[in-house]
Amino acid sequence: MILGGAFFCIGAILCAFAQDLAMLIIGRVCLGAGVGFANQAVPLYLSEIAPAHARGTLNIMFQMATTIGIWVAEWINYGTQNMHPHGWRLSVGLAIVPALILFLGSLIIPDTPNSLVARGKIEQARKTLERVRGTPNVDAEFADIVEAVDASRSANKMAIFQRKYRPVLTGAVLIPFFQQFTGINTIMFYATELFDVLGDGANAALLNTAIVGAVNVGSTLLAIILVDRLGRKVLFAEGGIQMFICFVVVAGVMGGSFNKVTGYIPKKSASTILAFECLFTAGFAWSWGPLGWLVPSEFHNIETRGTGQAITVCVNFLFSFVIGQAYLTMLCHLEYGTYIFFAFWVFCMTVYALGFLPETKGVPIEEMGILWRRHWFWSKVIMTPEERAAFQKGDLLGAGVTTGEHVPANAGALGKGEAHLAGQTQSVPVTKAAYV
């Protein structure tokens, strides 16, 4: 996070005082590096330091900060558009404000207990855990962290590619892929151009973009309130259905009213498209927007966390780039069919979320492995028939549960929407032969 803040500061300064195109490009590269470091570190930090019952709420604060930043940037663009000739310098230069907050804040906040234990700072880790939990009664949680870290020391950095982590690897790839293929960045990147084409004019287009941004912020706030009450899958389902309907409507209105001679859409139709794009943004902002970062960060134990989150960030930005580059070409050739294309992917990702993701609400990170072993599909992928039979009988060694994995004493509650019943855990002292 410190590196991310530093790159943001350097990038903002270079962009604001750019004397030529090369200097501007270097500044943008630095800003991109800052985004990469921050997106890798912040969700992991929040997942490790948050208590299980509030992990979703605290992690979505990351997405909330992102949406507020986007919204503020949209208003800055709106306010500086007529400040000639240096309005654009002020617009990009103000990025130094959040950059300094990130940099200085990262110097103040403590490392996570997991990170401190991994570096051998046991006493400091214990004190940090007591501080962030607000109580000295952290024996059980601290023991879980220490044992999980100890188990990971001998782990292969490529452990995520082992059979037992196939559902984790799949989620680390598919969730960010699906998040980008919702089509949200066609709105975030090109809303101004789209509203201009719809006939609103440049000033109104910037204002409409800011309205969409306000919807994004408000809906993300709603996600913070609901994620640890309703759970992840409810939000995935509702958001997916809402986004699917909205893009189908947008495709229908655009296909039925676009005038190929003038290149514009009637005002009434443009207002309808704006309304449904706002509804689409709302559906994204309380589902795949924040959950696209939260859920992958919850999957990983300490053995796969660094590699898994790196994969998630890389996939996310790779397809963000792909969609950003391809969208205008798609819109020119497919026209309204572009939104049918994204609606299809929204349907696919909703099926994946409902059928292939377990509910992670309230489940400690160290106990995530039990969810995959109880899952109707993934249990068949990560366990042999003999291991599944052993697991059903409570034979953890025979089920391939490895050292450092923690299984609730009442493990049958997990995976049935009763994760809050998970109490004491039993560590599994098995030999190296048990690794799968």
Tab-separated table of C-alpha atoms in Angstrom:
chain	number	residue	atom	x	y	z
A	1	MET	CA	0.000	0.000	0.000
A	2	ILE	CA	2.922	2.328	0.713
A	3	LEU	CA	4.310	1.649	-2.758
A	4	GLY	CA	0.884	2.164	-4.277
A	5	GLY	CA	0.532	5.554	-2.575
A	6	ALA	CA	4.031	6.568	-3.681
A	7	PHE	CA	3.346	5.678	-7.324
A	8	PHE	CA	0.030	7.572	-7.181
A	9	CYS	CA	1.807	10.700	-5.886
A	10	ILE	CA	4.518	10.529	-8.549
A	11	GLY	CA	1.987	9.882	-11.312
A	12	ALA	CA	-0.279	12.766	-10.266
A	13	ILE	CA	2.642	15.210	-10.204
A	14	LEU	CA	3.976	14.098	-13.592
A	15	CYS	CA	0.539	14.339	-15.227
A	16	ALA	CA	-0.261	17.745	-13.737
A	17	PHE	CA	3.045	19.281	-14.870
A	18	ALA	CA	3.477	17.326	-18.115
A	19	GLN	CA	5.396	19.267	-20.755
A	20	ASP	CA	4.961	16.756	-23.542
A	21	LEU	CA	3.183	13.525	-24.416
A	22	ALA	CA	6.026	11.323	-23.158
A	23	MET	CA	5.900	12.894	-19.681
A	24	LEU	CA	2.130	12.458	-19.608
A	25	ILE	CA	2.415	8.783	-20.579
A	26	ILE	CA	5.053	8.142	-17.893
A	27	GLY	CA	2.745	9.741	-15.346
A	28	ARG	CA	-0.115	7.539	-16.440
A	29	VAL	CA	2.126	4.470	-16.180
A	30	CYS	CA	2.969	5.444	-12.599
A	31	LEU	CA	-0.729	5.875	-11.816
A	32	GLY	CA	-1.379	2.432	-13.287
A	33	ALA	CA	1.326	0.929	-11.086
A	34	GLY	CA	-0.301	2.578	-8.074
A	35	VAL	CA	-3.652	1.050	-8.991
A	36	GLY	CA	-2.035	-2.379	-9.310
A	37	PHE	CA	-0.294	-2.238	-5.926
A	38	ALA	CA	-3.379	-0.880	-4.163
A	39	ASN	CA	-5.779	-3.406	-5.674
A	40	GLN	CA	-3.455	-6.238	-4.711
A	41	ALA	CA	-2.843	-5.124	-1.132
A	42	VAL	CA	-5.984	-3.439	0.176
A	43	PRO	CA	-8.549	-6.282	-0.190
A	44	LEU	CA	-6.065	-8.734	1.341
A	45	TYR	CA	-5.315	-6.393	4.211
A	46	LEU	CA	-8.990	-5.893	4.987
A	47	SER	CA	-9.775	-9.625	4.771
A	48	GLU	CA	-6.927	-10.525	7.127
A	49	ILE	CA	-7.573	-7.862	9.740
A	50	ALA	CA	-11.398	-7.911	9.807
A	51	PRO	CA	-13.361	-10.172	12.180
A	52	ALA	CA	-15.315	-12.843	10.327
A	53	HIS	CA	-18.741	-11.400	11.177
A	54	ALA	CA	-17.850	-7.986	9.702
A	55	ARG	CA	-15.414	-8.986	6.959
A	56	GLY	CA	-17.841	-8.296	4.132
A	57	THR	CA	-18.795	-4.840	5.392
A	58	LEU	CA	-15.203	-3.749	5.963
A	59	ASN	CA	-13.956	-5.184	2.680
A	60	ILE	CA	-16.645	-3.413	0.681
A	61	MET	CA	-15.372	-0.150	2.137
A	62	PHE	CA	-12.598	-0.627	-0.442
A	63	GLN	CA	-15.156	-0.582	-3.258
A	64	MET	CA	-16.988	2.284	-1.555
A	65	ALA	CA	-13.823	4.385	-1.553
A	66	THR	CA	-13.303	3.515	-5.227
A	67	THR	CA	-16.825	4.568	-6.226
A	68	ILE	CA	-16.565	7.808	-4.232
A	69	GLY	CA	-13.282	8.529	-5.995
A	70	ILE	CA	-14.875	7.931	-9.398
A	71	TRP	CA	-17.831	10.157	-8.491
A	72	VAL	CA	-15.634	12.997	-7.209
A	73	ALA	CA	-13.495	12.745	-10.357
A	74	GLU	CA	-16.614	13.060	-12.515
A	75	TRP	CA	-17.651	16.247	-10.720
A	76	ILE	CA	-14.103	17.615	-10.999
A	77	ASN	CA	-14.208	16.958	-14.752
A	78	TYR	CA	-17.575	18.717	-14.930
A	79	GLY	CA	-16.282	21.694	-12.957
A	80	THR	CA	-12.989	22.124	-14.809
A	81	GLN	CA	-14.175	21.583	-18.381
A	82	ASN	CA	-14.316	25.335	-19.117
A	83	MET	CA	-11.118	26.318	-17.266
A	84	HIS	CA	-8.974	26.981	-20.318
A	85	PRO	CA	-6.197	26.268	-20.942
A	86	HIS	CA	-5.114	24.439	-17.785
A	87	GLY	CA	-8.333	22.937	-16.463
A	88	TRP	CA	-7.174	19.461	-17.378
A	89	ARG	CA	-3.993	19.926	-15.327
A	90	LEU	CA	-6.047	20.766	-12.258
A	91	SER	CA	-8.308	17.793	-12.961
A	92	VAL	CA	-5.470	15.234	-13.071
A	93	GLY	CA	-3.342	17.013	-10.472
A	94	LEU	CA	-5.982	16.763	-7.751
A	95	ALA	CA	-5.279	13.022	-7.703
A	96	ILE	CA	-2.443	13.961	-5.332
A	97	VAL	CA	-5.008	14.380	-2.526
A	98	PRO	CA	-6.189	10.720	-2.264
A	99	ALA	CA	-2.649	9.614	-3.149
A	100	LEU	CA	-1.251	11.360	-0.073
A	101	ILE	CA	-4.038	9.947	2.096
A	102	LEU	CA	-3.174	6.419	0.943
A	103	PHE	CA	0.573	6.929	1.366
A	104	LEU	CA	0.442	8.559	4.796
A	105	GLY	CA	-2.318	6.275	6.030
A	106	SER	CA	-0.312	3.208	5.063
A	107	LEU	CA	2.527	4.452	7.253
A	108	ILE	CA	0.220	4.748	10.264
A	109	ILE	CA	-1.908	1.578	10.193
A	110	PRO	CA	-0.471	-1.649	11.656
A	111	ASP	CA	0.513	-4.730	9.707
A	112	THR	CA	-1.963	-7.598	9.912
A	113	PRO	CA	-1.388	-10.286	12.558
A	114	ASN	CA	-0.998	-12.853	9.756
A	115	SER	CA	1.791	-10.845	8.142
A	116	LEU	CA	3.564	-10.267	11.455
A	117	VAL	CA	3.441	-13.958	12.376
A	118	ALA	CA	4.772	-14.884	8.945
A	119	ARG	CA	7.787	-12.614	9.610
A	120	GLY	CA	8.390	-14.080	13.065
A	121	LYS	CA	7.053	-11.113	15.069
A	122	ILE	CA	4.844	-13.221	17.322
A	123	GLU	CA	4.468	-10.851	20.283
A	124	GLN	CA	3.779	-7.862	18.047
A	125	ALA	CA	1.223	-9.915	16.132
A	126	ARG	CA	-0.564	-10.848	19.374
A	127	LYS	CA	-0.668	-7.211	20.522
A	128	THR	CA	-1.946	-6.077	17.131
A	129	LEU	CA	-4.736	-8.669	17.185
A	130	GLU	CA	-5.761	-7.607	20.706
A	131	ARG	CA	-5.735	-3.981	19.585
A	132	VAL	CA	-7.895	-4.430	16.490
A	133	ARG	CA	-10.328	-6.777	18.294
A	134	GLY	CA	-10.514	-4.546	21.347
A	135	THR	CA	-10.077	-7.445	23.781
A	136	PRO	CA	-7.231	-9.559	25.208
A	137	ASN	CA	-9.348	-12.695	24.729
A	138	VAL	CA	-7.984	-13.689	21.327
A	139	ASP	CA	-6.346	-17.016	22.220
A	140	ALA	CA	-8.349	-19.188	19.830
A	141	GLU	CA	-8.110	-16.843	16.850
A	142	PHE	CA	-4.400	-16.210	17.407
A	143	ALA	CA	-3.714	-19.944	17.669
A	144	ASP	CA	-5.523	-20.469	14.350
A	145	ILE	CA	-3.401	-17.766	12.700
A	146	VAL	CA	-0.123	-19.139	14.056
A	147	GLU	CA	-0.943	-22.698	13.020
A	148	ALA	CA	-2.068	-21.639	9.553
A	149	VAL	CA	1.100	-19.598	9.051
A	150	ASP	CA	3.297	-22.447	10.300
A	151	ALA	CA	1.605	-24.832	7.895
A	152	SER	CA	2.164	-22.449	5.003
A	153	ARG	CA	5.919	-22.081	5.573
A	154	SER	CA	6.637	-25.339	3.805
A	155	ALA	CA	3.998	-24.685	1.165
A	156	ASN	CA	4.816	-24.374	-2.494
A	157	LYS	CA	4.194	-20.853	-3.824
A	158	MET	CA	2.413	-22.576	-6.706
A	159	ALA	CA	0.168	-24.476	-4.308
A	160	ILE	CA	-2.908	-22.832	-5.783
A	161	PHE	CA	-2.488	-25.108	-8.818
A	162	GLN	CA	-2.855	-28.260	-6.696
A	163	ARG	CA	-6.029	-30.291	-7.010
A	164	LYS	CA	-7.404	-29.315	-3.625
A	165	TYR	CA	-7.304	-25.634	-4.640
A	166	ARG	CA	-8.976	-25.954	-8.043
A	167	PRO	CA	-12.201	-24.221	-6.947
A	168	VAL	CA	-10.116	-21.412	-5.431
A	169	LEU	CA	-8.112	-21.006	-8.660
A	170	THR	CA	-11.289	-21.115	-10.726
A	171	GLY	CA	-12.856	-18.376	-8.611
A	172	ALA	CA	-9.681	-16.277	-8.716
A	173	VAL	CA	-9.924	-16.288	-12.532
A	174	LEU	CA	-13.656	-16.363	-13.278
A	175	ILE	CA	-14.901	-13.808	-10.761
A	176	PRO	CA	-12.748	-10.907	-12.037
A	177	PHE	CA	-13.366	-12.066	-15.618
A	178	PHE	CA	-17.121	-11.975	-15.043
A	179	GLN	CA	-16.889	-8.664	-13.192
A	180	GLN	CA	-15.440	-7.033	-16.301
A	181	PHE	CA	-17.847	-8.807	-18.644
A	182	THR	CA	-20.827	-7.302	-16.857
A	183	GLY	CA	-20.019	-4.404	-19.179
A	184	ILE	CA	-19.786	-1.915	-16.318
A	185	ASN	CA	-16.697	-0.253	-17.751
A	186	THR	CA	-18.531	0.511	-20.965
A	187	ILE	CA	-20.488	2.884	-18.737
A	188	MET	CA	-17.636	4.037	-16.500
A	189	PHE	CA	-15.207	4.647	-19.381
A	190	TYR	CA	-17.514	5.857	-22.120
A	191	ALA	CA	-20.637	7.243	-20.439
A	192	THR	CA	-19.758	10.806	-21.461
A	193	GLU	CA	-19.256	9.872	-25.116
A	194	LEU	CA	-22.380	7.702	-25.104
A	195	PHE	CA	-24.607	10.420	-23.647
A	196	ASP	CA	-23.141	12.917	-26.108
A	197	VAL	CA	-24.027	10.586	-28.992
A	198	LEU	CA	-27.492	10.208	-27.527
A	199	GLY	CA	-27.955	13.928	-28.181
A	200	ASP	CA	-27.379	15.480	-24.750
A	201	GLY	CA	-24.419	17.685	-25.650
A	202	ALA	CA	-21.020	17.762	-23.958
A	203	ASN	CA	-22.044	19.621	-20.770
A	204	ALA	CA	-25.158	17.528	-20.204
A	205	ALA	CA	-23.203	14.362	-20.980
A	206	LEU	CA	-20.722	15.134	-18.182
A	207	LEU	CA	-23.602	15.904	-15.828
A	208	ASN	CA	-25.384	12.644	-16.699
A	209	THR	CA	-22.145	10.771	-16.054
A	210	ALA	CA	-21.964	12.343	-12.594
A	211	ILE	CA	-25.552	11.222	-11.962
A	212	VAL	CA	-24.585	7.644	-12.814
A	213	GLY	CA	-21.642	8.025	-10.427
A	214	ALA	CA	-23.975	9.144	-7.628
A	215	VAL	CA	-26.080	6.029	-8.156
A	216	ASN	CA	-22.891	3.969	-7.981
A	217	VAL	CA	-21.937	5.473	-4.606
A	218	GLY	CA	-25.413	5.114	-3.087
A	219	SER	CA	-25.772	1.504	-4.186
A	220	THR	CA	-22.343	0.563	-2.856
A	221	LEU	CA	-23.365	2.022	0.500
A	222	LEU	CA	-26.414	-0.253	0.393
A	223	ALA	CA	-24.113	-3.226	-0.252
A	224	ILE	CA	-22.137	-2.360	2.884
A	225	ILE	CA	-25.341	-2.503	4.904
A	226	LEU	CA	-26.640	-5.745	3.386
A	227	VAL	CA	-23.634	-7.967	2.638
A	228	ASP	CA	-23.214	-9.379	6.156
A	229	ARG	CA	-26.965	-9.558	6.707
A	230	LEU	CA	-28.233	-11.193	3.511
A	231	GLY	CA	-25.014	-12.900	2.430
A	232	ARG	CA	-23.081	-12.836	-0.805
A	233	LYS	CA	-25.233	-15.130	-2.953
A	234	VAL	CA	-28.432	-13.129	-2.459
A	235	LEU	CA	-26.681	-9.989	-3.708
A	236	PHE	CA	-25.087	-11.899	-6.603
A	237	ALA	CA	-28.515	-13.200	-7.660
A	238	GLU	CA	-30.453	-9.961	-7.348
A	239	GLY	CA	-27.735	-7.892	-9.002
A	240	GLY	CA	-27.367	-10.367	-11.858
A	241	ILE	CA	-31.075	-10.439	-12.624
A	242	GLN	CA	-31.311	-6.650	-12.452
A	243	MET	CA	-28.321	-6.108	-14.754
A	244	PHE	CA	-29.609	-8.659	-17.260
A	245	ILE	CA	-33.013	-6.982	-17.521
A	246	CYS	CA	-31.506	-3.500	-17.792
A	247	PHE	CA	-29.167	-4.338	-20.668
A	248	VAL	CA	-31.927	-6.149	-22.554
A	249	VAL	CA	-34.108	-3.037	-22.229
A	250	VAL	CA	-31.251	-0.730	-23.288
A	251	ALA	CA	-30.624	-2.930	-26.339
A	252	GLY	CA	-34.305	-2.845	-27.248
A	253	VAL	CA	-34.642	0.927	-26.903
A	254	MET	CA	-31.407	1.619	-28.767
A	255	GLY	CA	-32.256	-0.826	-31.530
A	256	GLY	CA	-35.738	0.575	-31.972
A	257	SER	CA	-35.018	4.302	-31.888
A	258	PHE	CA	-31.483	4.949	-33.143
A	259	ASN	CA	-31.528	7.133	-36.262
A	260	LYS	CA	-28.700	6.007	-38.550
A	261	VAL	CA	-29.110	9.123	-40.729
A	262	THR	CA	-28.662	11.730	-37.971
A	263	GLY	CA	-26.629	9.478	-35.672
A	264	TYR	CA	-28.792	10.400	-32.680
A	265	ILE	CA	-31.544	8.938	-30.514
A	266	PRO	CA	-34.751	10.842	-29.639
A	267	LYS	CA	-34.685	12.666	-26.295
A	268	LYS	CA	-37.316	10.420	-24.716
A	269	SER	CA	-35.412	7.284	-25.678
A	270	ALA	CA	-32.158	8.790	-24.417
A	271	SER	CA	-33.812	9.461	-21.049
A	272	THR	CA	-34.986	5.848	-20.916
A	273	ILE	CA	-31.463	4.608	-21.629
A	274	LEU	CA	-30.060	6.885	-18.899
A	275	ALA	CA	-32.609	5.558	-16.406
A	276	PHE	CA	-31.844	1.916	-17.151
A	277	GLU	CA	-28.100	2.507	-17.160
A	278	CYS	CA	-28.526	3.990	-13.685
A	279	LEU	CA	-30.491	0.882	-12.644
A	280	PHE	CA	-27.793	-1.294	-14.171
A	281	THR	CA	-25.112	0.600	-12.262
A	282	ALA	CA	-27.098	0.168	-9.042
A	283	GLY	CA	-27.341	-3.586	-9.608
A	284	PHE	CA	-23.613	-3.810	-10.254
A	285	ALA	CA	-22.687	-1.611	-7.305
A	286	TRP	CA	-24.400	-3.824	-4.731
A	287	SER	CA	-23.380	-7.126	-6.297
A	288	TRP	CA	-20.550	-7.843	-8.735
A	289	GLY	CA	-18.806	-4.538	-8.058
A	290	PRO	CA	-17.876	-5.026	-4.392
A	291	LEU	CA	-18.293	-8.810	-4.325
A	292	GLY	CA	-15.913	-9.165	-7.258
A	293	TRP	CA	-13.159	-8.058	-4.877
A	294	LEU	CA	-14.540	-9.382	-1.591
A	295	VAL	CA	-15.308	-13.002	-2.458
A	296	PRO	CA	-11.959	-13.920	-4.088
A	297	SER	CA	-10.121	-12.436	-1.105
A	298	GLU	CA	-12.192	-14.652	1.223
A	299	PHE	CA	-11.430	-17.911	-0.598
A	300	HIS	CA	-7.759	-18.098	0.185
A	301	ASN	CA	-5.960	-19.498	3.177
A	302	ILE	CA	-2.502	-18.117	3.880
A	303	GLU	CA	-0.983	-20.755	1.562
A	304	THR	CA	-2.665	-19.376	-1.544
A	305	ARG	CA	-3.483	-15.803	-0.579
A	306	GLY	CA	-0.647	-13.889	-2.232
A	307	THR	CA	-0.648	-15.855	-5.490
A	308	GLY	CA	-4.441	-16.033	-5.664
A	309	GLN	CA	-4.995	-12.314	-5.167
A	310	ALA	CA	-2.286	-11.518	-7.711
A	311	ILE	CA	-4.120	-13.701	-10.256
A	312	THR	CA	-7.410	-11.947	-9.464
A	313	VAL	CA	-5.919	-8.483	-9.942
A	314	CYS	CA	-4.133	-9.459	-13.181
A	315	VAL	CA	-7.256	-11.004	-14.711
A	316	ASN	CA	-9.357	-8.027	-13.671
A	317	PHE	CA	-7.103	-5.435	-15.259
A	318	LEU	CA	-6.373	-7.552	-18.318
A	319	PHE	CA	-10.052	-7.763	-19.236
A	320	SER	CA	-10.678	-4.182	-18.162
A	321	PHE	CA	-8.142	-3.276	-20.855
A	322	VAL	CA	-9.731	-5.659	-23.370
A	323	ILE	CA	-13.247	-4.298	-22.826
A	324	GLY	CA	-12.036	-0.711	-22.876
A	325	GLN	CA	-10.294	-1.220	-26.204
A	326	ALA	CA	-13.022	-3.289	-27.833
A	327	TYR	CA	-16.199	-1.495	-26.746
A	328	LEU	CA	-16.334	1.330	-29.285
A	329	THR	CA	-15.545	-1.054	-32.144
A	330	MET	CA	-18.250	-3.427	-30.898
A	331	LEU	CA	-20.741	-0.560	-30.651
A	332	CYS	CA	-19.994	0.544	-34.214
A	333	HIS	CA	-20.399	-2.943	-35.678
A	334	LEU	CA	-22.906	-4.667	-33.372
A	335	GLU	CA	-24.796	-1.504	-32.352
A	336	TYR	CA	-27.518	-2.498	-29.862
A	337	GLY	CA	-26.278	-6.110	-30.084
A	338	THR	CA	-23.351	-5.025	-27.903
A	339	TYR	CA	-25.690	-4.928	-24.914
A	340	ILE	CA	-27.158	-8.330	-25.794
A	341	PHE	CA	-23.567	-9.620	-25.746
A	342	PHE	CA	-23.035	-8.342	-22.212
A	343	ALA	CA	-26.471	-9.517	-21.099
A	344	PHE	CA	-25.486	-13.048	-22.131
A	345	TRP	CA	-22.395	-12.905	-19.915
A	346	VAL	CA	-24.441	-11.526	-17.026
A	347	PHE	CA	-26.712	-14.561	-17.332
A	348	CYS	CA	-23.684	-16.904	-17.299
A	349	MET	CA	-22.112	-15.277	-14.256
A	350	THR	CA	-25.375	-15.386	-12.327
A	351	VAL	CA	-25.630	-19.128	-12.954
A	352	TYR	CA	-22.007	-19.535	-11.803
A	353	ALA	CA	-22.564	-17.519	-8.620
A	354	LEU	CA	-25.704	-19.425	-7.646
A	355	GLY	CA	-24.536	-22.895	-8.582
A	356	PHE	CA	-20.791	-22.958	-8.053
A	357	LEU	CA	-19.975	-20.539	-5.235
A	358	PRO	CA	-20.541	-21.398	-1.563
A	359	GLU	CA	-21.943	-18.820	0.849
A	360	THR	CA	-18.981	-17.336	2.735
A	361	LYS	CA	-20.874	-15.023	5.082
A	362	GLY	CA	-19.527	-15.290	8.620
A	363	VAL	CA	-17.103	-18.125	7.863
A	364	PRO	CA	-13.552	-17.587	9.212
A	365	ILE	CA	-10.943	-17.576	6.450
A	366	GLU	CA	-9.111	-20.503	8.062
A	367	GLU	CA	-12.253	-22.653	7.677
A	368	MET	CA	-13.034	-21.977	4.015
A	369	GLY	CA	-11.728	-25.382	2.944
A	370	ILE	CA	-14.695	-27.119	4.545
A	371	LEU	CA	-17.106	-25.248	2.261
A	372	TRP	CA	-15.492	-26.700	-0.839
A	373	ARG	CA	-15.566	-30.224	0.639
A	374	ARG	CA	-19.297	-29.861	1.302
A	375	HIS	CA	-20.101	-28.355	-2.101
A	376	TRP	CA	-22.201	-30.475	-4.467
A	377	PHE	CA	-19.811	-29.964	-7.402
A	378	TRP	CA	-16.389	-29.044	-6.045
A	379	SER	CA	-16.320	-31.909	-3.574
A	380	LYS	CA	-16.179	-34.229	-6.603
A	381	VAL	CA	-13.296	-32.207	-8.071
A	382	ILE	CA	-11.031	-31.933	-5.041
A	383	MET	CA	-11.750	-35.312	-3.422
A	384	THR	CA	-11.763	-38.858	-4.727
A	385	PRO	CA	-14.839	-41.039	-4.018
A	386	GLU	CA	-12.878	-42.650	-1.171
A	387	GLU	CA	-12.027	-39.256	0.320
A	388	ARG	CA	-15.645	-38.107	0.080
A	389	ALA	CA	-16.787	-41.235	1.889
A	390	ALA	CA	-14.153	-40.671	4.584
A	391	PHE	CA	-15.193	-37.020	4.938
A	392	GLN	CA	-18.831	-37.960	5.421
A	393	LYS	CA	-17.762	-40.316	8.220
A	394	GLY	CA	-15.694	-37.596	9.883
A	395	ASP	CA	-12.350	-39.185	8.958
A	396	LEU	CA	-10.421	-36.009	8.215
A	397	LEU	CA	-7.138	-37.763	7.516
A	398	GLY	CA	-8.825	-40.054	5.023
A	399	ALA	CA	-10.524	-37.052	3.428
A	400	GLY	CA	-7.170	-35.450	2.641
A	401	VAL	CA	-7.494	-32.564	5.132
A	402	THR	CA	-3.975	-31.215	5.606
A	403	THR	CA	-1.994	-29.674	8.383
A	404	GLY	CA	-3.079	-26.128	9.130
A	405	GLU	CA	-6.627	-26.571	7.871
A	406	HIS	CA	-9.260	-25.982	10.490
A	407	VAL	CA	-12.561	-27.774	10.575
A	408	PRO	CA	-15.400	-26.654	12.864
A	409	ALA	CA	-16.421	-29.231	15.425
A	410	ASN	CA	-19.956	-28.840	14.078
A	411	ALA	CA	-18.821	-28.760	10.443
A	412	GLY	CA	-22.186	-29.985	9.236
A	413	ALA	CA	-23.575	-26.535	9.933
A	414	LEU	CA	-21.309	-24.913	7.359
A	415	GLY	CA	-22.538	-24.786	3.803
A	416	LYS	CA	-26.161	-24.801	4.952
A	417	GLY	CA	-26.456	-21.117	5.713
A	418	GLU	CA	-25.590	-21.682	9.379
A	419	ALA	CA	-22.016	-20.474	9.393
A	420	HIS	CA	-22.710	-18.484	12.562
A	421	LEU	CA	-22.845	-21.797	14.439
A	422	ALA	CA	-19.186	-22.507	13.708
A	423	GLY	CA	-17.464	-22.473	17.061
A	424	GLN	CA	-14.384	-24.304	18.191
A	425	THR	CA	-12.089	-25.746	15.579
A	426	GLN	CA	-10.063	-28.858	15.499
A	427	SER	CA	-6.627	-28.720	13.914
A	428	VAL	CA	-5.607	-31.644	11.817
A	429	PRO	CA	-2.127	-33.024	12.565
A	430	VAL	CA	-1.600	-35.136	9.497
A	431	THR	CA	1.539	-36.222	7.725
A	432	LYS	CA	2.931	-35.000	4.435
A	433	ALA	CA	1.406	-38.004	2.728
A	434	ALA	CA	-2.027	-36.503	3.280
A	435	TYR	CA	-1.379	-33.585	0.927
A	436	VAL	CA	-3.307	-33.775	-2.306
